[in-house]
Coordinates of C-alpha atoms and ligand atoms in Angstrom, one line a residue:
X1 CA 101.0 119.1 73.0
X2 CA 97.3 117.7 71.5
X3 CA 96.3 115.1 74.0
X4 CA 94.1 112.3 72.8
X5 CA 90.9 113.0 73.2
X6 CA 89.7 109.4 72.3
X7 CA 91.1 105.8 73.5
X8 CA 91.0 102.0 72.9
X9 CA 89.4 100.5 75.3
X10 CA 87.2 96.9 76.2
X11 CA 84.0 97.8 77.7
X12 CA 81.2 95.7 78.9
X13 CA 77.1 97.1 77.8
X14 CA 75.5 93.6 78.6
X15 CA 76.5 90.9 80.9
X16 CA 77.6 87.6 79.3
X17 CA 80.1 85.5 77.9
X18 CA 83.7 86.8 77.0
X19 CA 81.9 87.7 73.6
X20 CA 80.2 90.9 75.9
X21 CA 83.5 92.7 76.1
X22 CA 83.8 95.4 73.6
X23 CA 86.9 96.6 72.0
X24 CA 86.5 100.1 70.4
X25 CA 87.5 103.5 70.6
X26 CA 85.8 105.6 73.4
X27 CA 85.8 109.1 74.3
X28 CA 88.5 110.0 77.0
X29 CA 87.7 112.2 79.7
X30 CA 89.6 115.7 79.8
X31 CA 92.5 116.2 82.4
X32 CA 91.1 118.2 84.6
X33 CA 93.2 120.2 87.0
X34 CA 94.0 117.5 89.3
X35 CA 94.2 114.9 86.8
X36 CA 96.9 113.0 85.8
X37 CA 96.6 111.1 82.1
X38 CA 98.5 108.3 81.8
X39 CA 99.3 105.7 78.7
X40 CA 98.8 102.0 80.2
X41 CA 101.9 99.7 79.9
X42 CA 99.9 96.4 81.6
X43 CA 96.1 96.0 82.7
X44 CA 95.2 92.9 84.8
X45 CA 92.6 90.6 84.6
X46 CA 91.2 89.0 87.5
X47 CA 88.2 86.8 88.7
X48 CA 86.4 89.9 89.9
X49 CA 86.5 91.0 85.8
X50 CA 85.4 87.6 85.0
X51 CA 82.3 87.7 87.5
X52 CA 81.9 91.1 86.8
X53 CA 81.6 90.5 82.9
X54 CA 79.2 87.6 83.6
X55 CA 76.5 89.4 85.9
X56 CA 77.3 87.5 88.7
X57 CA 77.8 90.6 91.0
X58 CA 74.5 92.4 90.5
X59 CA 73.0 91.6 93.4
X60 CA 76.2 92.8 95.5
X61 CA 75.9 96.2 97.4
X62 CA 78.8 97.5 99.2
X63 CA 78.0 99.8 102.3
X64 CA 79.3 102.9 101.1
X65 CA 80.3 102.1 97.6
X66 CA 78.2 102.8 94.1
X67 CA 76.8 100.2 92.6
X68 CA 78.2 98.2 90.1
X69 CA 77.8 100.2 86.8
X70 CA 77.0 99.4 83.1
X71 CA 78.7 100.0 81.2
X72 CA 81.8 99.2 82.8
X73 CA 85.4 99.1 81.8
X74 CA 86.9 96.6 83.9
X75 CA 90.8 96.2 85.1
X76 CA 91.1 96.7 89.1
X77 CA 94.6 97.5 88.4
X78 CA 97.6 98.7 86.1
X79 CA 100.5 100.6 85.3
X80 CA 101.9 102.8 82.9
X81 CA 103.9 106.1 81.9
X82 CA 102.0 109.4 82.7
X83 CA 101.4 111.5 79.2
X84 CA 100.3 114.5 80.9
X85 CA 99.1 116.4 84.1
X86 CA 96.8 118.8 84.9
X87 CA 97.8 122.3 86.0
X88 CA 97.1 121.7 89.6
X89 CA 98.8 118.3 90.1
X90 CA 102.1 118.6 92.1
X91 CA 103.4 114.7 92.5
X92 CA 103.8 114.0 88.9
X93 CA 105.5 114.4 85.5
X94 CA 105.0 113.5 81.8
X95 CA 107.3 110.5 81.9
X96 CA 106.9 109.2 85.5
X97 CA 106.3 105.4 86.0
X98 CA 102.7 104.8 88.1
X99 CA 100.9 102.3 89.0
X100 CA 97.0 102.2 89.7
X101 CA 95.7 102.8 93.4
X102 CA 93.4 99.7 93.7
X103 CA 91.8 100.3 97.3
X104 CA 91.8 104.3 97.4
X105 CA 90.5 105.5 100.6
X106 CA 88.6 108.7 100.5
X107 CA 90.8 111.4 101.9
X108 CA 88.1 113.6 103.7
X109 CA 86.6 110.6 105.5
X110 CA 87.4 110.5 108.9
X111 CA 88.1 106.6 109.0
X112 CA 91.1 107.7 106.5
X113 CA 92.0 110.6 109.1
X114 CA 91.7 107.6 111.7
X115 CA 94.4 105.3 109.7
X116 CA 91.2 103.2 108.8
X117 CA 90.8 104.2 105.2
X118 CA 89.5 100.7 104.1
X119 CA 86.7 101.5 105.5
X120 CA 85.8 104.7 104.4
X121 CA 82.8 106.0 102.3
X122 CA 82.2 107.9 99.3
X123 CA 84.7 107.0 96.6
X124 CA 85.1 104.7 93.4
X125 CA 87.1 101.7 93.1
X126 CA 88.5 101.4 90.1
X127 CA 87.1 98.4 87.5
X128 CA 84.0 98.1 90.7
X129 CA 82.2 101.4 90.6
X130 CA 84.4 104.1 88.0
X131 CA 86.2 103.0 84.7
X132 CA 89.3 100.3 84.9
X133 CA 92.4 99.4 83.5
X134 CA 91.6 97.9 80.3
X135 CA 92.7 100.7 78.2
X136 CA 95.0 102.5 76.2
X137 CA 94.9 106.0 78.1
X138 CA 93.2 106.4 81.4
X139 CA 92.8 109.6 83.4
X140 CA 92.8 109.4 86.8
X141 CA 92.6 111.8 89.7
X142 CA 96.6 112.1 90.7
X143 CA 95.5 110.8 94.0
X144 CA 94.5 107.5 92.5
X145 CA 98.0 107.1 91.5
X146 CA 101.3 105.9 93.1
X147 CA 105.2 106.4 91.7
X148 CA 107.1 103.7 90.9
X149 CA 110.8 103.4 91.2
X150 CA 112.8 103.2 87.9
X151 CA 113.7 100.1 88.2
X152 CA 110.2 98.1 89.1
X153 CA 108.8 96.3 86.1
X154 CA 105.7 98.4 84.5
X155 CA 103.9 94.7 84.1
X156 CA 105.0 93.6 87.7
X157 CA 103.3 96.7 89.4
X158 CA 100.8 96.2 87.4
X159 CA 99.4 92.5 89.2
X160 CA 100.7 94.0 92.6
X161 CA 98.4 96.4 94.6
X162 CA 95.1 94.4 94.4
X163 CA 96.3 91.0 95.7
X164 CA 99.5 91.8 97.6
X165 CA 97.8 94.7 99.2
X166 CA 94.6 93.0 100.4
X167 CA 97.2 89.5 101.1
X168 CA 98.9 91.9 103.1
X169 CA 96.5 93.6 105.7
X170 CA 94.5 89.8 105.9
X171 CA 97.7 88.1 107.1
X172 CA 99.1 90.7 109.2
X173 CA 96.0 92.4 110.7
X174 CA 93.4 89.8 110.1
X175 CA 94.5 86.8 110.7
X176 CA 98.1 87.7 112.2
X177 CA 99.9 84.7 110.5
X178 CA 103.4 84.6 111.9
X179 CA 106.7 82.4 112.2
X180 CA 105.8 79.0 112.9
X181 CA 101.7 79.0 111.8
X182 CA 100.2 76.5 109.4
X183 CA 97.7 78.5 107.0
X184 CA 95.3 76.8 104.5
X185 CA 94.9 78.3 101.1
X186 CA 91.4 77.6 99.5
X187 CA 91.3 78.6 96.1
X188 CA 95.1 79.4 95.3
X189 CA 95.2 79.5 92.1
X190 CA 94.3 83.3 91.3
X191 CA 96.0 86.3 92.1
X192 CA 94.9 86.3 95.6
X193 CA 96.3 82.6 96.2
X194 CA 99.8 83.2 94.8
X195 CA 100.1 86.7 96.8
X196 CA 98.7 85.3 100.2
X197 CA 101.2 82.1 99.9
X198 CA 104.3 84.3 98.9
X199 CA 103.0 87.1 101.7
X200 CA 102.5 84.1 104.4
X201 CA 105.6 82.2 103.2
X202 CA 107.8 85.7 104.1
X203 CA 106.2 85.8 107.2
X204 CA 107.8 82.3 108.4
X205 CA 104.3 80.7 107.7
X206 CA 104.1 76.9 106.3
X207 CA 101.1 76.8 103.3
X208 CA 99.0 74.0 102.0
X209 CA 96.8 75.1 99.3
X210 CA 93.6 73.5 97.8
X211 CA 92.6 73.5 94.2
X212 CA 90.2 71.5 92.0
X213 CA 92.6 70.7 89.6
X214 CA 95.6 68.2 90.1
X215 CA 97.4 69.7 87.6
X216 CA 97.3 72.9 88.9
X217 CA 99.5 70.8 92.0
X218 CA 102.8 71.7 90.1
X219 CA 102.4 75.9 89.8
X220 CA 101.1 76.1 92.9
X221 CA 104.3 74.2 94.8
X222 CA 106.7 76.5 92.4
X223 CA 104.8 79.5 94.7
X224 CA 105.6 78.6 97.5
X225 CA 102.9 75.6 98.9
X226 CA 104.6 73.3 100.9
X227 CA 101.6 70.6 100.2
X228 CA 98.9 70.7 97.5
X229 CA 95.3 68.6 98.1
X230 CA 92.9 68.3 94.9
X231 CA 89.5 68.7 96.9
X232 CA 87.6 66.3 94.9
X233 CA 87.0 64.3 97.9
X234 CA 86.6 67.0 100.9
X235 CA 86.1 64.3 103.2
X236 CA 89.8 62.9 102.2
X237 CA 91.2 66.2 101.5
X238 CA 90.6 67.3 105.2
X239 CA 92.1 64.5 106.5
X240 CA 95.2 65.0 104.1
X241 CA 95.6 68.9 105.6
X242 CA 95.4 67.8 109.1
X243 CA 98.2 65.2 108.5
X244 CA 100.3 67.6 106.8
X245 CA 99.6 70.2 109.8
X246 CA 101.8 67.4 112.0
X247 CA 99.7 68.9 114.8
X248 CA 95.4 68.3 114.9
X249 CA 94.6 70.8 111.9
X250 CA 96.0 74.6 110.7
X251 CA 96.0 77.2 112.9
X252 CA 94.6 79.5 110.5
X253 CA 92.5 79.3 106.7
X254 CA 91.4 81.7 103.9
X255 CA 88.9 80.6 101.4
X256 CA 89.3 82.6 97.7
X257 CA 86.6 80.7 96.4
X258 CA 82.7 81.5 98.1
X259 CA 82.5 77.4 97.4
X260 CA 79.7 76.4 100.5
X261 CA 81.8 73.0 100.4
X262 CA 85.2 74.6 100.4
X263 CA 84.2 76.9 103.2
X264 CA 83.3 74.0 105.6
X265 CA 86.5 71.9 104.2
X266 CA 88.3 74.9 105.5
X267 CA 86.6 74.9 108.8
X268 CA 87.0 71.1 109.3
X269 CA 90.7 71.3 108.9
X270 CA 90.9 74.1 111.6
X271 CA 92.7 73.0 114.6
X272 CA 91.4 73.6 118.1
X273 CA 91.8 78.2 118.4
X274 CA 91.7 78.3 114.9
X275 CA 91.0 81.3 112.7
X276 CA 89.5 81.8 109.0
X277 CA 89.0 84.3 106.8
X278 CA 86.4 83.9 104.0
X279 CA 87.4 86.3 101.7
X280 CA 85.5 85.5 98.5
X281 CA 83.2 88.8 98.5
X282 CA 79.9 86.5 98.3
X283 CA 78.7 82.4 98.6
X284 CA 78.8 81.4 95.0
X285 CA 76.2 80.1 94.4
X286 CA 74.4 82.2 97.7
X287 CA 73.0 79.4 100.0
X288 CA 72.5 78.1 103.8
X289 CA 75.7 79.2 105.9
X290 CA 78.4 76.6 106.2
X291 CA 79.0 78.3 109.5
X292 CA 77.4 76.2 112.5
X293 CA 76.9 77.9 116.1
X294 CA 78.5 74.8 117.1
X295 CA 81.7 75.4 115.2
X296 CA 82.3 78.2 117.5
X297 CA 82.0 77.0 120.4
X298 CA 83.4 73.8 119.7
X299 CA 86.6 74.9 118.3
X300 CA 86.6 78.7 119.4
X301 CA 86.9 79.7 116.3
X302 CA 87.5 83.0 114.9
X303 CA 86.1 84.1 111.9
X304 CA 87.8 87.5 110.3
X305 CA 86.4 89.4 107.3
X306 CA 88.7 91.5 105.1
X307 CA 87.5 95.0 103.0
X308 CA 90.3 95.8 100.8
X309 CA 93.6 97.0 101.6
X310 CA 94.5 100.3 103.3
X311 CA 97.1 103.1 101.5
X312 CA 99.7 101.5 104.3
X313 CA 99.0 98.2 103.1
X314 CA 99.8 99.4 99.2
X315 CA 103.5 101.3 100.3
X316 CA 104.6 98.3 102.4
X317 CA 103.8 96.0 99.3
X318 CA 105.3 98.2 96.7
X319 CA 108.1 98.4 99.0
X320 CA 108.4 94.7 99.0
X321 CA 108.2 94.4 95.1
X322 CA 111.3 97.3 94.9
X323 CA 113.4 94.9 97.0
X324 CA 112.7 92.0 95.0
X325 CA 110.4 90.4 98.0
X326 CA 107.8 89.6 95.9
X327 CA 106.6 88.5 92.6
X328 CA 104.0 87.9 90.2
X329 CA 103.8 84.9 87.9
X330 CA 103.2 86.2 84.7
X331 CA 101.2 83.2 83.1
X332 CA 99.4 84.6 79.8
X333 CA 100.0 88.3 77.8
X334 CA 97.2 88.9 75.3
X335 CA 96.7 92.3 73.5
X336 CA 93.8 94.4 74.8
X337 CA 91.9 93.7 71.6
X338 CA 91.8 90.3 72.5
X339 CA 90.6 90.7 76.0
X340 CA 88.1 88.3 75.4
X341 CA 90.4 85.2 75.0
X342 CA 92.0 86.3 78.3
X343 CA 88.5 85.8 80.0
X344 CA 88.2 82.8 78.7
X345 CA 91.5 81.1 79.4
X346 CA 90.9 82.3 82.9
X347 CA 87.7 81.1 82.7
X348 CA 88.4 77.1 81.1
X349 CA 91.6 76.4 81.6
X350 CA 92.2 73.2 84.1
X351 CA 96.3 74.2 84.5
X352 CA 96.9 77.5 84.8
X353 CA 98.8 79.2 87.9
X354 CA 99.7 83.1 87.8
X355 CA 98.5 86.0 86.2
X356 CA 96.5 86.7 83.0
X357 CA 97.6 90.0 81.9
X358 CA 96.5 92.7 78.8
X359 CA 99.0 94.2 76.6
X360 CA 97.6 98.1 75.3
Ligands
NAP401 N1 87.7 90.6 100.6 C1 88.4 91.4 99.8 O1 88.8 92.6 100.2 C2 88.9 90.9 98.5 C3 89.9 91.6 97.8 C4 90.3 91.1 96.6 C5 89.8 89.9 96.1 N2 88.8 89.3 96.8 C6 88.1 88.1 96.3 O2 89.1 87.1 96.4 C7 88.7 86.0 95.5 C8 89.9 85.5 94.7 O3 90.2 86.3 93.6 P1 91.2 85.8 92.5 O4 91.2 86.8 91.4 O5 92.5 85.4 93.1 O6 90.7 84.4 92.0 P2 89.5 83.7 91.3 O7 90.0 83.4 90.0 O8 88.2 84.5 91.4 O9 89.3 82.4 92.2 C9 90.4 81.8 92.9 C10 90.4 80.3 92.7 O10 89.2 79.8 93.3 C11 88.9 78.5 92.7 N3 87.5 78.6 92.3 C12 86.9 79.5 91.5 N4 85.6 79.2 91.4 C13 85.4 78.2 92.2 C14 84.2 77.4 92.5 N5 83.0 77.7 92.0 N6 84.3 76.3 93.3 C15 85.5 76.0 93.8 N7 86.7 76.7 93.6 C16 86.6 77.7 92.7 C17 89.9 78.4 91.5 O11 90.9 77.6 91.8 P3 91.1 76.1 91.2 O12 90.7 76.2 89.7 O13 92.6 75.9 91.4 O14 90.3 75.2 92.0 C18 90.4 79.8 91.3 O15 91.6 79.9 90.7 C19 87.6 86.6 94.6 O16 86.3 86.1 95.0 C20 87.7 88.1 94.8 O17 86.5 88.8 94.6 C21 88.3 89.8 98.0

């Protein structure tokens, strides 16, 4: 069989506006021996693309990551059909159903050996420091892959690992939301929001989520958000979350957004032993700490960061989207020519909820 040796893909050369993605065809890597090739059913676009695409990550360093190439072809995760396999590769066949290992953990680290592969050295993540999603054909060490069931949804799996997987070990090993908490969602409105209210909402968790947009309000109740508070006013929309709380604030926060003023909204409407989680990646735009020395001692607050899921993190939610736990909203499809429209509807619109999704 003649496998392509060429692909369609959207690259970026230059930061910039959604203009800077490239559609064209590009060389494709060979399958080496422990490579699996694979033809991509759904690639999914995310606000890491979008800051990625607009040079707002260049400063970022990673302990123990690359940095950020150019040119880069984004997509931190998809799914597909495998086309071929190298002659070495024992977990797949031509015609198996994968989706993308977002958070691979190096496998001759020890941290992975110690069951703490998130934070393990030495490898590419993909659409961050080696080639993404946004493809027709991507090949891919068959470690970097996981099988799907027959009956999971290619585009489904596609939108799952990244956000459900990193949802997953924040509310469970970071934060350790449980029955009966009261978690704040800053920033819901992305992947991460919709997978850390469904993932919070299984766990017997009540959610109130923040956006910047009321009619955002509406998408963001169908996901699960008991209340929804536009943060135009901070000063209001604190004293809106602690009401809903019905105690004196929520016993736990994440902030999606880096936002200085969203960050100490968060911390304001922590309750006495509260806990937060930014989990941004970066203060956007960088500037003073909303953090006080007085916040912790005042409240005894915890503060919790988050790396990235672990390989346990991606089974249990893979596990969860086989048994119809879980779901993505699917709220745009574009073809991958036409990447740059998805960029910028994720980008401008003041009403979307869900996931923005590319079509090879
Ligand atoms: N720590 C980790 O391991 C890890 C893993 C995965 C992702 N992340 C990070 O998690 C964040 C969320 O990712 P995502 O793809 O779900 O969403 P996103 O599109 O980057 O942002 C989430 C939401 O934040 C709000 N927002 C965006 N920019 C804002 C600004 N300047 N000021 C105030 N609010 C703003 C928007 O909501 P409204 O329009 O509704 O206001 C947006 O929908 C990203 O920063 C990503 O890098 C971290």
């Amino acid at each position: 069989m003649d496998l392509p040796t060429t692909t369609k893909a959207v690259r970026v050369h230059t930061p910039g506006g959604p203009e800077a993605l490239v559609y064209d065809d590009y060389p494709l890597e060979e399958v080496g021996p422990g490579d699996v090739l694979v033809e991509i059913d759904t690639a999914s676009v995310s606000g890491w693309d979008v800051k990625y695409r607009a040079g707002l990550l260049s400063g970022i360093t990673l302990p123990g990551r690359r940095a950020l190439p150019l040119p880069q072809q984004l997509g931190r995760e998809g799914a597909g059909t495998v086309v071929a396999t190298g002659a070495a590769v024992t977990r797949f066949r031509p015609g198996d159903r994968v989706a993308a290992v977002v958070h691979p953990e190096n496998p001759d680290s020890l941290e992975t050996i110690r069951g703490l592969g998130n934070l393990s050295k030495g490898i590419d993540v993909p659409g961050h420091a080696s080639f993404g999603s946004y493809a027709k054909h991507v090949v891919r060490d068959e470690r970097m892959w996981f099988p799907l069931p027959d009956h999971v949804d290619l585009e489904q799996a596609a939108v799952t690992l990244w956000p459900y997987g990193t949802s997953h070990r924040l509310l469970r090993d970071r934060l350790r939301v449980g029955l009966g908490d009261t978690l704040l969602v800053c920033g819901a409105s992305g992947g991460m929001g919709e997978a850390t209210i469904r993932l919070a909402r299984l766990a017997g968790a009540r959610v109130v989520a923040t956006t910047r947009h009321a009619a955002k309000a509406d998408g963001l109740r169908e996901l699960g958000a008991e209340e929804v508070v536009v943060t135009e006013d901070p000063e209001a929309a604190v004293a809106a979350i602690r009401a809903w709380s019905g105690t004196d604030g929520v016993s736990h926060a994440v902030d999606y957004t880096g936002n200085a003023t969203l960050l100490r909204l968060a911390i304001d409407a922590l309750r006495l032993g509260g806990a937060l989680c930014p989990a941004s990646g970066a203060q956007v735009p960088p500037g003073p700490s909303p953090f006080t020395v007085n916040d912790f001692t005042r409240l005894e607050m915890t503060v919790v960061g988050v790396r990235g899921a672990r390989h346990a993190d991606a089974l249990a939610v893979l596990d969860l989207l086989a048994h119809g736990r879980i779901s993505n909203r699917i709220a745009a499809r574009f073809p991958l020519a036409e990447a740059a429209k998805a960029h910028a509807l994720l980008e401008q619109s003041t009403d979307l909820v869900g996931r923005v999704v590319l079509k090879p």
